[in-house]
Amino acid sequence: MGKLRIAVEMPEDALAISQLSRRAAGEEMRRLFFLDLVRQGRLSHAKAAELLDISLAEFLAFMARHHVSPFAFSEGELERELERAR
């Protein structure tokens, strides 16, 4: 799968306020992008973790840090997520 580079403009003070390096800020934005897709129901937890190249457990912990419940989907979706995690 190919990769895409996206440039983002923001105020110069943004990095100082965030106390993140450019690299860390970029990674945080990348993770937040996938988190939002999961929140919208457009992407599964497992697929988001796969695309981010992190474990499902790490992505679920990221969701928790951002107060996003992993249980905001139907029973059928939950069953599919559990199967993917096995």
Short mmCIF file of C-alpha atoms in Angstrom, two decimals:
data_model
loop_
_atom_site.label_atom_id
_atom_site.label_comp_id
_atom_site.label_asym_id
_atom_site.label_seq_id
_atom_site.Cartn_x
_atom_site.Cartn_y
_atom_site.Cartn_z
CA MET A 1 0.00 0.00 0.00
CA GLY A 2 1.37 3.41 -0.96
CA LYS A 3 1.78 6.30 1.40
CA LEU A 4 0.53 9.84 1.07
CA ARG A 5 2.16 12.96 2.53
CA ILE A 6 -0.19 15.77 3.60
CA ALA A 7 0.99 19.25 4.60
CA VAL A 8 -0.86 21.08 7.37
CA GLU A 9 -0.66 24.81 8.06
CA MET A 10 -1.07 26.12 11.59
CA PRO A 11 0.01 29.11 13.65
CA GLU A 12 3.70 29.17 14.58
CA ASP A 13 2.85 29.09 18.29
CA ALA A 14 1.01 25.77 17.96
CA LEU A 15 4.07 23.60 18.59
CA ALA A 16 5.17 25.67 21.57
CA ILE A 17 1.69 25.46 23.06
CA SER A 18 1.51 21.71 22.48
CA GLN A 19 5.04 21.15 23.80
CA LEU A 20 5.51 18.57 21.04
CA SER A 21 8.26 18.27 18.48
CA ARG A 22 7.30 18.56 14.81
CA ARG A 23 7.61 14.80 14.47
CA ALA A 24 5.50 14.09 17.58
CA ALA A 25 2.86 16.61 16.47
CA GLY A 26 2.69 14.96 13.05
CA GLU A 27 2.26 11.52 14.63
CA GLU A 28 -0.43 12.84 16.98
CA MET A 29 -2.34 14.36 14.04
CA ARG A 30 -2.02 11.10 12.12
CA ARG A 31 -3.45 9.10 15.04
CA LEU A 32 -6.22 11.64 15.62
CA PHE A 33 -7.21 11.40 11.95
CA PHE A 34 -7.76 7.65 12.29
CA LEU A 35 -9.42 8.08 15.68
CA ASP A 36 -11.96 10.41 14.08
CA LEU A 37 -12.66 7.89 11.31
CA VAL A 38 -13.29 5.23 13.97
CA ARG A 39 -15.51 7.64 15.92
CA GLN A 40 -17.55 8.27 12.75
CA GLY A 41 -17.96 4.53 12.20
CA ARG A 42 -16.05 4.68 8.90
CA LEU A 43 -13.15 2.51 10.07
CA SER A 44 -12.81 -0.37 12.53
CA HIS A 45 -10.50 -0.24 15.54
CA ALA A 46 -8.48 -3.12 14.14
CA LYS A 47 -8.06 -1.50 10.72
CA ALA A 48 -7.03 1.81 12.29
CA ALA A 49 -4.37 0.04 14.35
CA GLU A 50 -3.18 -1.82 11.25
CA LEU A 51 -2.94 1.37 9.17
CA LEU A 52 -1.07 3.10 12.01
CA ASP A 53 1.23 0.07 12.34
CA ILE A 54 0.52 -0.26 16.06
CA SER A 55 -1.11 -2.98 18.13
CA LEU A 56 -4.84 -2.99 18.71
CA ALA A 57 -4.13 -2.66 22.44
CA GLU A 58 -2.07 0.48 21.79
CA PHE A 59 -4.85 1.99 19.67
CA LEU A 60 -7.47 1.17 22.31
CA ALA A 61 -5.27 2.88 24.93
CA PHE A 62 -5.00 5.92 22.62
CA MET A 63 -8.80 5.95 22.34
CA ALA A 64 -9.10 5.85 26.13
CA ARG A 65 -6.69 8.79 26.52
CA HIS A 66 -8.98 10.76 24.21
CA HIS A 67 -12.15 9.62 26.01
CA VAL A 68 -13.48 7.65 23.05
CA SER A 69 -15.26 4.46 24.03
CA PRO A 70 -14.42 1.36 22.00
CA PHE A 71 -17.98 0.15 22.63
CA ALA A 72 -19.81 2.77 20.59
CA PHE A 73 -21.01 0.30 17.96
CA SER A 74 -23.65 -2.35 17.45
CA GLU A 75 -23.48 -5.88 18.85
CA GLY A 76 -22.62 -7.28 15.41
CA GLU A 77 -19.79 -4.78 15.01
CA LEU A 78 -18.49 -5.69 18.47
CA GLU A 79 -18.45 -9.38 17.55
CA ARG A 80 -16.50 -8.64 14.35
CA GLU A 81 -13.99 -6.50 16.28
CA LEU A 82 -13.44 -9.29 18.81
CA GLU A 83 -12.89 -11.80 16.01
CA ARG A 84 -10.33 -9.53 14.35
CA ALA A 85 -8.47 -9.09 17.63
CA ARG A 86 -8.03 -12.87 18.04
#
